[in-house]
PDB file of C-alpha atoms in Angstrom:
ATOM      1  CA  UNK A   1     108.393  70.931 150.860  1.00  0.00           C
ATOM      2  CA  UNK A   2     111.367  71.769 149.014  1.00  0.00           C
ATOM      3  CA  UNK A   3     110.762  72.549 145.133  1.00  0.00           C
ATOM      4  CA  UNK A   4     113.133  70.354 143.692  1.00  0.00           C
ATOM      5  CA  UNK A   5     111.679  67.550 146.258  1.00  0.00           C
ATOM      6  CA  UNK A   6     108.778  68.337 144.663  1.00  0.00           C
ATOM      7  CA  UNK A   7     109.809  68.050 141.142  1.00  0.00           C
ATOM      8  CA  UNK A   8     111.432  64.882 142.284  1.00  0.00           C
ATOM      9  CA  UNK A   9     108.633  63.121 143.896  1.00  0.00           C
ATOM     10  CA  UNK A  10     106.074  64.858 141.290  1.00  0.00           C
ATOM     11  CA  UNK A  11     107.946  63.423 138.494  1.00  0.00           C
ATOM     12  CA  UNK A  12     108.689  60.044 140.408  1.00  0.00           C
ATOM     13  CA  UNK A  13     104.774  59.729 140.454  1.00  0.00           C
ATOM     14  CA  UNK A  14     104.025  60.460 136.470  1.00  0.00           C
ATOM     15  CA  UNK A  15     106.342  57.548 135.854  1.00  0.00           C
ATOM     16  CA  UNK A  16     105.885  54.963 138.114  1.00  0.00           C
ATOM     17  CA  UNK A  17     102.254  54.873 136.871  1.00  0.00           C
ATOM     18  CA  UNK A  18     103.520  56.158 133.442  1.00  0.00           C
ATOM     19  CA  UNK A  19     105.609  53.102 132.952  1.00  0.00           C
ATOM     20  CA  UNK A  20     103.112  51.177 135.142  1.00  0.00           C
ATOM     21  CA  UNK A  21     100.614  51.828 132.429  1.00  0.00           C
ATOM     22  CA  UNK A  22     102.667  50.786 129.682  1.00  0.00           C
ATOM     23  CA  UNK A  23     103.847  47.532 130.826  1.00  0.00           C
ATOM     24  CA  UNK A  24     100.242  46.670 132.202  1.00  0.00           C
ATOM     25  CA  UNK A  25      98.722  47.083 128.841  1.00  0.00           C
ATOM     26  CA  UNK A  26     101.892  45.161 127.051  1.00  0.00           C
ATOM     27  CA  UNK A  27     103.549  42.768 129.451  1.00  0.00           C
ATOM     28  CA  UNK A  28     102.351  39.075 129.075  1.00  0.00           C
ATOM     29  CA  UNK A  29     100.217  37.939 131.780  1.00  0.00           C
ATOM     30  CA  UNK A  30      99.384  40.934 133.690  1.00  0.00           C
ATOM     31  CA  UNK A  31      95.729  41.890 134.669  1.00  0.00           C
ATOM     32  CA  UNK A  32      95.528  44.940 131.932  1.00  0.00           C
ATOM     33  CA  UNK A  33      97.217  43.318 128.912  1.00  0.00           C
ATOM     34  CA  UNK A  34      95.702  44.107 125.588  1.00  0.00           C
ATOM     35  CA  UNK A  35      93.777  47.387 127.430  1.00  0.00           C
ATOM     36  CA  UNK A  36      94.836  49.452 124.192  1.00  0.00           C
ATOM     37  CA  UNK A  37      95.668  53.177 123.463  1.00  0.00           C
ATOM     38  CA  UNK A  38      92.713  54.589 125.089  1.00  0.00           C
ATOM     39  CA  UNK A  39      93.817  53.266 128.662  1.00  0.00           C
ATOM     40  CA  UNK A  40      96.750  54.162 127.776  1.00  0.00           C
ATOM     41  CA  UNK A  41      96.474  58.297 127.060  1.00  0.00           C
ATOM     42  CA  UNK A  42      93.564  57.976 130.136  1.00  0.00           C
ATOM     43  CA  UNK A  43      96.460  56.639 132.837  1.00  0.00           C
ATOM     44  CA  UNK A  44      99.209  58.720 131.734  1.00  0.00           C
ATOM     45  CA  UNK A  45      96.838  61.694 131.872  1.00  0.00           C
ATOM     46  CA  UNK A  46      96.148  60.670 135.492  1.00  0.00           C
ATOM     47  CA  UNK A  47      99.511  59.993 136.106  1.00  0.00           C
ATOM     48  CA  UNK A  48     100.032  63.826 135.381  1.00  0.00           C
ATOM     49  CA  UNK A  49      96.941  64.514 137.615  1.00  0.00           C
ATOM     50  CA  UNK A  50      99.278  62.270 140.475  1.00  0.00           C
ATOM     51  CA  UNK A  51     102.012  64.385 140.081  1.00  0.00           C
ATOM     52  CA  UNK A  52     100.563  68.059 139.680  1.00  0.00           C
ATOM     53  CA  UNK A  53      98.529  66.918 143.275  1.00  0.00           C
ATOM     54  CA  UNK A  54     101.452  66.457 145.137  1.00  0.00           C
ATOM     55  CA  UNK A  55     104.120  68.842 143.369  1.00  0.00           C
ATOM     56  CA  UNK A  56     101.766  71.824 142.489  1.00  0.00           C
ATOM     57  CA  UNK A  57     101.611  73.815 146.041  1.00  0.00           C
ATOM     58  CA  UNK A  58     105.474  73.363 146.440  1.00  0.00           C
ATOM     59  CA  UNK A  59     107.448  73.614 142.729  1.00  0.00           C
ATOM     60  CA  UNK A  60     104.559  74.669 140.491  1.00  0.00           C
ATOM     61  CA  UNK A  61     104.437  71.140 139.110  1.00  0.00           C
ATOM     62  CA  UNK A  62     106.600  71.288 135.527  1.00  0.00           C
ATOM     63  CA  UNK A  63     107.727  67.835 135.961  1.00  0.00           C
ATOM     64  CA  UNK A  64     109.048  68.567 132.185  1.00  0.00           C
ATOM     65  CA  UNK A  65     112.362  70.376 131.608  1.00  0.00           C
ATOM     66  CA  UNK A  66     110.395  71.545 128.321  1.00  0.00           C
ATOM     67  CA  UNK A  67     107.480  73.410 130.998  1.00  0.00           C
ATOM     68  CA  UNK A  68     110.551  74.945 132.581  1.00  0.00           C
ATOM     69  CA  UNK A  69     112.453  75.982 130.068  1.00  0.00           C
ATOM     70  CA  UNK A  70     109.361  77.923 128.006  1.00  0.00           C
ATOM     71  CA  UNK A  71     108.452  79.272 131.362  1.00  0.00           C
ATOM     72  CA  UNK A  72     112.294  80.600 131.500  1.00  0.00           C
ATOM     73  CA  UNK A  73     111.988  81.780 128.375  1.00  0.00           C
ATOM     74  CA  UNK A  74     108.631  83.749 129.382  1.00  0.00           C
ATOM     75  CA  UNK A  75     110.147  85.116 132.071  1.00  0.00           C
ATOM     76  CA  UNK A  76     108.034  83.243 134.130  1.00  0.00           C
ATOM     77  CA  UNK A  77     110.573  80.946 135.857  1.00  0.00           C
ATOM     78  CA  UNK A  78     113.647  81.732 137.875  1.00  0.00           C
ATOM     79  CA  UNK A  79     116.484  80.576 135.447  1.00  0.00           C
ATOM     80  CA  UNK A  80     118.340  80.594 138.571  1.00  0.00           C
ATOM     81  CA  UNK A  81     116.229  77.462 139.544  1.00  0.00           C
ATOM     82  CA  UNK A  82     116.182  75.154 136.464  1.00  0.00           C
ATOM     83  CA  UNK A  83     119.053  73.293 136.534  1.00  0.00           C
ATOM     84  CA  UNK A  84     117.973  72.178 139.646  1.00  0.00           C
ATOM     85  CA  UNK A  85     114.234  71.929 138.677  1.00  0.00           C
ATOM     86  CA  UNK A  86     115.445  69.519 136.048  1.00  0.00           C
ATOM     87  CA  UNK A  87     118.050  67.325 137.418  1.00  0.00           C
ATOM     88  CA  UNK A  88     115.272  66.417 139.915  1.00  0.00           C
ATOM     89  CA  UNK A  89     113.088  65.757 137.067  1.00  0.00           C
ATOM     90  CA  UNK A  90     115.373  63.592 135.708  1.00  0.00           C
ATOM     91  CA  UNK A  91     116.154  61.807 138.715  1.00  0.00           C
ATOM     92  CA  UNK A  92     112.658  61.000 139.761  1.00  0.00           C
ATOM     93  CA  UNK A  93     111.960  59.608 136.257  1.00  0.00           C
ATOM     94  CA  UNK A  94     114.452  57.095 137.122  1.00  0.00           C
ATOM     95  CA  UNK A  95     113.603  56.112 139.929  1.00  0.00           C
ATOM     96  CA  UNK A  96     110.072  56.086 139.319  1.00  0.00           C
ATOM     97  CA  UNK A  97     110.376  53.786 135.913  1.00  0.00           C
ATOM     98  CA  UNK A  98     113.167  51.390 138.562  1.00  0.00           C
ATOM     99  CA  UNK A  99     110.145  51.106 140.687  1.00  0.00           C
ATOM    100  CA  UNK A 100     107.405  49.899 137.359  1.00  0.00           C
ATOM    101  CA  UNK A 101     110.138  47.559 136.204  1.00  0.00           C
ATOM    102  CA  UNK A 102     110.341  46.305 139.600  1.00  0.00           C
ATOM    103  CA  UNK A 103     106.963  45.340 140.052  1.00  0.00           C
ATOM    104  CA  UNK A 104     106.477  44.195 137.161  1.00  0.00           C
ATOM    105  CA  UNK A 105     109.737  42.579 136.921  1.00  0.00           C
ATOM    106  CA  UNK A 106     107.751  38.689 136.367  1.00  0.00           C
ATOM    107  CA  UNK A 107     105.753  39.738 133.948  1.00  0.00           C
ATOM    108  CA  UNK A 108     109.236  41.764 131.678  1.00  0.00           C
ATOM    109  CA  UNK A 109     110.237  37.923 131.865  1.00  0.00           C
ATOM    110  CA  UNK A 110     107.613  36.503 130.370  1.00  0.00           C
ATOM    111  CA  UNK A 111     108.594  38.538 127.187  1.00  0.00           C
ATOM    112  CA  UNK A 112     110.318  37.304 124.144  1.00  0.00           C
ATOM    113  CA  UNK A 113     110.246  40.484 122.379  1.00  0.00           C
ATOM    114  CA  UNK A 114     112.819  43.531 123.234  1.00  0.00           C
ATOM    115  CA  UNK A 115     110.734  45.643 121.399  1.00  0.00           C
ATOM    116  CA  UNK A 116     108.084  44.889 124.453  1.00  0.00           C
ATOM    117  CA  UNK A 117     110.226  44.967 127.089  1.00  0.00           C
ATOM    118  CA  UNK A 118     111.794  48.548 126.290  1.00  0.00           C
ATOM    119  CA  UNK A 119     108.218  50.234 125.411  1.00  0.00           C
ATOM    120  CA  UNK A 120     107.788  50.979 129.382  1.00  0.00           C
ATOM    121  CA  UNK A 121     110.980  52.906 129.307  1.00  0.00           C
ATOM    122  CA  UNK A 122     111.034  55.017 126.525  1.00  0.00           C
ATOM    123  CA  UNK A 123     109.538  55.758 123.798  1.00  0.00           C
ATOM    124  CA  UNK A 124     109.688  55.026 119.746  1.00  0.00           C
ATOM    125  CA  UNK A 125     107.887  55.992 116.512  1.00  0.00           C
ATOM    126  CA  UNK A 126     105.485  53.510 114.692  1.00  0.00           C
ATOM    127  CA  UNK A 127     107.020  54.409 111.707  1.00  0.00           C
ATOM    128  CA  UNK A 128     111.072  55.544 112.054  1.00  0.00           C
ATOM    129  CA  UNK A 129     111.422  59.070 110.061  1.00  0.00           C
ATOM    130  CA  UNK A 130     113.190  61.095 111.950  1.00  0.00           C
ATOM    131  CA  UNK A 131     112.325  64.564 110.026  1.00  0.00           C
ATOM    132  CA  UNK A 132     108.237  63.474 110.694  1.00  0.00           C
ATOM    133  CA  UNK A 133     108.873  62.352 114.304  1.00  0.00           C
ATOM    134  CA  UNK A 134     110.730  65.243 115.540  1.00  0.00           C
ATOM    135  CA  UNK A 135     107.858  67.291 113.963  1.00  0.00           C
ATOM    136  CA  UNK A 136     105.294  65.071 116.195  1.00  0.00           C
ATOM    137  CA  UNK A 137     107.510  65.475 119.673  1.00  0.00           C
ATOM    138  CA  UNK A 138     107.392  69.583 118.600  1.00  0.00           C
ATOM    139  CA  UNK A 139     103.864  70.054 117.856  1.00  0.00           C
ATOM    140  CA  UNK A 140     102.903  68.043 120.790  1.00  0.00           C
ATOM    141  CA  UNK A 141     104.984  69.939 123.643  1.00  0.00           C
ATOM    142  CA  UNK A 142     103.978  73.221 121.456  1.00  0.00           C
ATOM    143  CA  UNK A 143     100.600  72.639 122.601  1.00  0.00           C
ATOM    144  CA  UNK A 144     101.093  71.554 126.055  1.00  0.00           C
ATOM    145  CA  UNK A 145     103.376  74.520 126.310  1.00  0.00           C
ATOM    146  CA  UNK A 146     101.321  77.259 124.682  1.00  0.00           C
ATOM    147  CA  UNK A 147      98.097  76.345 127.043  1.00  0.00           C
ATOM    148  CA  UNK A 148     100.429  76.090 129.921  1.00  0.00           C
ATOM    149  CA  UNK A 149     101.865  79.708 129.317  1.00  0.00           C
ATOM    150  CA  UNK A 150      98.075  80.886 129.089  1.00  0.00           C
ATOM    151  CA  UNK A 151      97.383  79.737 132.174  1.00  0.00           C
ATOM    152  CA  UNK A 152     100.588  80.114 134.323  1.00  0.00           C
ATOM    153  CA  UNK A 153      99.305  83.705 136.271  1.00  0.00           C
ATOM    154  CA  UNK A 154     101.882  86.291 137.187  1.00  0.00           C
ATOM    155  CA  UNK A 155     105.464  86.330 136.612  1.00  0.00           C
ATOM    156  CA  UNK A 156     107.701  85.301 139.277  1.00  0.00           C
ATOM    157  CA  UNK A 157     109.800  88.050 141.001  1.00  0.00           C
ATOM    158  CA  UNK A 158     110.896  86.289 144.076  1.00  0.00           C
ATOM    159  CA  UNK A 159     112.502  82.722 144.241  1.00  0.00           C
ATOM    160  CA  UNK A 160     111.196  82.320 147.522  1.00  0.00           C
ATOM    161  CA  UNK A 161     107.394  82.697 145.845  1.00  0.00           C
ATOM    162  CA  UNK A 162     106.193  79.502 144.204  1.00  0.00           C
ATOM    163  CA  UNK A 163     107.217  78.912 140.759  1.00  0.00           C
ATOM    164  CA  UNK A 164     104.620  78.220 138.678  1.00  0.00           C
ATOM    165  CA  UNK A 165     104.098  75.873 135.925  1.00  0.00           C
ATOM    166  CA  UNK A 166     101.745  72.917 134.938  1.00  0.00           C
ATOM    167  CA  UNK A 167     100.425  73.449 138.541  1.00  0.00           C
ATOM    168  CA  UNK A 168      98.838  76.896 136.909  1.00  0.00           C
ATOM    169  CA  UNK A 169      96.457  75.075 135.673  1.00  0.00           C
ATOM    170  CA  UNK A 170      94.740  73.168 138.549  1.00  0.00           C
ATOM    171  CA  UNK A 171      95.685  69.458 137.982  1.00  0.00           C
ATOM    172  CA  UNK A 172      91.938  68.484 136.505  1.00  0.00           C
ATOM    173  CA  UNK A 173      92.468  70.954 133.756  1.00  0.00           C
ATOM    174  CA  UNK A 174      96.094  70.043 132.898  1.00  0.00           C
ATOM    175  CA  UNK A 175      94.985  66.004 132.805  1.00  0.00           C
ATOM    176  CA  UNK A 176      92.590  66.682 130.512  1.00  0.00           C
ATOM    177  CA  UNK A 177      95.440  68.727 128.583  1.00  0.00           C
ATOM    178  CA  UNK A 178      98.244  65.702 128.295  1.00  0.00           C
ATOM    179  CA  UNK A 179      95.079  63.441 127.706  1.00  0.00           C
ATOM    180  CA  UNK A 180      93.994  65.112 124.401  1.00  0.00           C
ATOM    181  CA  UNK A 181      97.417  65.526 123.185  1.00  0.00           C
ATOM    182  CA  UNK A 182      97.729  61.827 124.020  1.00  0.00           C
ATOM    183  CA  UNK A 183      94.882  61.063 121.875  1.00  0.00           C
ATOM    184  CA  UNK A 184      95.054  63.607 119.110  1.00  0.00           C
ATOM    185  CA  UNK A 185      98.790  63.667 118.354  1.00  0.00           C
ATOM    186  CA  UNK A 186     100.206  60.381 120.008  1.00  0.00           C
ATOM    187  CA  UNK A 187      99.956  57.977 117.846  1.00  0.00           C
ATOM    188  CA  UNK A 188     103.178  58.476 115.825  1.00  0.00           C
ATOM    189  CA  UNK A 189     106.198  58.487 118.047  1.00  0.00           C
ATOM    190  CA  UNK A 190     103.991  57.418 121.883  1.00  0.00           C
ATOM    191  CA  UNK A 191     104.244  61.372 122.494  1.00  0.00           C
ATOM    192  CA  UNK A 192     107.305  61.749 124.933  1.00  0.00           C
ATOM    193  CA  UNK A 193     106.299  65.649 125.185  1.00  0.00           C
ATOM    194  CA  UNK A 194     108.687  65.901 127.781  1.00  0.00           C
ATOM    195  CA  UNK A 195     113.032  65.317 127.650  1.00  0.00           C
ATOM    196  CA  UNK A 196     112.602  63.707 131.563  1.00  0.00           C
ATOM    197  CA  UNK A 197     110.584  61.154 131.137  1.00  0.00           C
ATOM    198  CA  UNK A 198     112.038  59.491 128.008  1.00  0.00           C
ATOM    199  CA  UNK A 199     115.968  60.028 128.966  1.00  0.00           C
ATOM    200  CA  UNK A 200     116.209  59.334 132.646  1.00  0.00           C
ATOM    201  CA  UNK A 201     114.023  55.938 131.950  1.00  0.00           C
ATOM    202  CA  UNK A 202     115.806  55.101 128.432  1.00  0.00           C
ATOM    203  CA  UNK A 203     118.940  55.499 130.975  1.00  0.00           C
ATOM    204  CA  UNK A 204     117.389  53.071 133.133  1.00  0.00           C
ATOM    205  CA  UNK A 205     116.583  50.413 130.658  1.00  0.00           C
ATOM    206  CA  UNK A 206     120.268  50.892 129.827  1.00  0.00           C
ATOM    207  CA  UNK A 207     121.625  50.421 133.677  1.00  0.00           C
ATOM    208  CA  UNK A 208     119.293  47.616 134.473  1.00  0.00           C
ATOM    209  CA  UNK A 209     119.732  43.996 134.834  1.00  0.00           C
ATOM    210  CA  UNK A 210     116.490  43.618 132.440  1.00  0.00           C
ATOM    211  CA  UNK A 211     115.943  39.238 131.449  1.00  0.00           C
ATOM    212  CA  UNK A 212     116.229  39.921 127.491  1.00  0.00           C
ATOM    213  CA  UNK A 213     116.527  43.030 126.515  1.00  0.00           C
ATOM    214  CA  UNK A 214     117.763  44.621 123.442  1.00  0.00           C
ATOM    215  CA  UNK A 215     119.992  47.695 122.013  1.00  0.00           C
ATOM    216  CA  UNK A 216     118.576  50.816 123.967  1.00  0.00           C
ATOM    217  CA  UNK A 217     118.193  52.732 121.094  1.00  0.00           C
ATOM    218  CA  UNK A 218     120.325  55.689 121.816  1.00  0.00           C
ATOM    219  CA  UNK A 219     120.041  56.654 117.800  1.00  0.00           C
ATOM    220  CA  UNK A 220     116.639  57.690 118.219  1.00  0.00           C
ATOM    221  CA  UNK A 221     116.813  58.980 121.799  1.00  0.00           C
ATOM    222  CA  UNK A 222     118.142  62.630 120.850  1.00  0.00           C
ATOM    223  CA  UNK A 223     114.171  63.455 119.088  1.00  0.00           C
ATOM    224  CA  UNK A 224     112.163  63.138 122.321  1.00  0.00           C
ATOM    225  CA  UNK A 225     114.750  65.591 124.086  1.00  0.00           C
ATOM    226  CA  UNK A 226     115.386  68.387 121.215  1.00  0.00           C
ATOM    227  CA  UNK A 227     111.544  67.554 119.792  1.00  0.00           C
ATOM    228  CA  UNK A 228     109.681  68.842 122.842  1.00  0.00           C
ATOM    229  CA  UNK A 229     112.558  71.551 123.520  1.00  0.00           C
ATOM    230  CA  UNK A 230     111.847  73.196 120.616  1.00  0.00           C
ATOM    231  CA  UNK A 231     108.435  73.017 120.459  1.00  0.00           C
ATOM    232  CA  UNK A 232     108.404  74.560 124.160  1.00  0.00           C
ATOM    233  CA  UNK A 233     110.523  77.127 122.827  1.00  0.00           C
ATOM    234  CA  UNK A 234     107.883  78.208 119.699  1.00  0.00           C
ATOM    235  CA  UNK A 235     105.644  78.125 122.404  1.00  0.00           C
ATOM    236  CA  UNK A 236     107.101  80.797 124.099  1.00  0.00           C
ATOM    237  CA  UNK A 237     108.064  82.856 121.144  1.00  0.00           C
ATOM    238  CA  UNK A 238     104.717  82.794 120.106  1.00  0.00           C
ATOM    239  CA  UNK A 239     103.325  83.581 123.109  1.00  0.00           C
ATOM    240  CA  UNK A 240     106.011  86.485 123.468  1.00  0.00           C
ATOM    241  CA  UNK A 241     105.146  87.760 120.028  1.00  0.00           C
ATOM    242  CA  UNK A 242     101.191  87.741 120.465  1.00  0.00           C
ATOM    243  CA  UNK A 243     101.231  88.598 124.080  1.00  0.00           C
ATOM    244  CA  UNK A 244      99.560  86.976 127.210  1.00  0.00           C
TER     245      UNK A 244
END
């Protein structure tokens, strides 16, 4: 398969179930409503296991511009390749959230609340201060990042060898990974970690012909893109400074 394919479908896969998650748990009338933070951090975890399945042997499975660019910054990723690594990213978040919404396009009716109805598509803190949720979206990725880095084998000499990236880890490992950060540091801003999933589905809640939705929030949207950005780039300076 093609590596950006990969990304694509890969990250396609995180959110459809991603979102999926989200607006089973929330949504009025659905089978899961009311399932709580714990099914929550367990799906999207698996949703990660999805992905890394599929995308691993072909792309090395970053489905995160934040995994590619600490990998770049490693020198453990093609540069060459990112743009395209996360345009596809970006793309398959989109079309993966358009999928959730879609089948659970009854139940995004039912709602009264915009709050509710924009949770599937991106996220936003529990309590809005900026300066403390940027902090959350960098620690988070930091971790994810760091482990990843530790894990991510031999650098890459040859763009015709597959990249490597969350894939490094096996995709048990790397579930367990996203599910602890879920748990442990999640709680404040719904832990984005990752600029792809929170833009290209914040887009979509903007493009989409959504029954009663609110302001997008485009003021807040800029922290779960820079957040885990930075974080993945401490990551690799640490990892740089203290060696692999």
């Amino acid at each position: 398969m093609n590596p950006y394919l990969a990304e694509f479908i890969g990250t396609f896969l995180l959110l459809l179930l991603g979102s999926g998650v989200v607006a089973n748990m929330l949504l009025p009338l659905t089978k899961g409503n009311g399932g709580g933070i714990m099914g929550i951090c367990t799906a999207w975890a698996l949703a990660v296991f999805t992905g890394v399945v599929v995308a691993g042997p072909y792309s090395g499975a970053h489905l995160n511009p934040a995994v590619t660019v600490g990998l770049g910054l490693t020198g453990k990723f093609d540069w060459a390749l990112a743009p395209g690594y996360i345009l596809a990213q970006v793309l398959g978040a989109m079309v993966g959230v358009g999928f959730a919404w879609l089948m659970y396009k009854d139940h995004y009716e039912q709602e009264k609340d915009p709050g509710m109805i924009a949770a599937p598509f991106g996220t936003s803190p529990a309590i809005r201060n900026f300066k403390l949720n940027f902090l959350s979206e960098l620690i988070g990725t930091f971790v994810l990042v760091l482990v990843i880095l530790y894990n991510a084998g031999v650098k890459i000499e040859d763009v015709n060898q597959t990249p490597i990236g969350m894939g490094s880890l096996g995709a048990i490992p790397v579930a367990f990974l996203v599910w602890v950060i879920g748990l442990g540091l999640g709680g404040t801003t719904g832990y984005a970690i990752n600029p792809a999933r929170d833009f290209g589905p914040r887009l979509m809640h903007q493009l989409l012909p959504i029954k009663g939705k609110g302001p997008t929030d485009w003021g807040y949207a800029w922290i779960p893109i820079l957040g885990p950005l930075v974080g993945a780039a401490l990551a690799a300076g640490l990892f740089l400074v203290a060696g692999s």
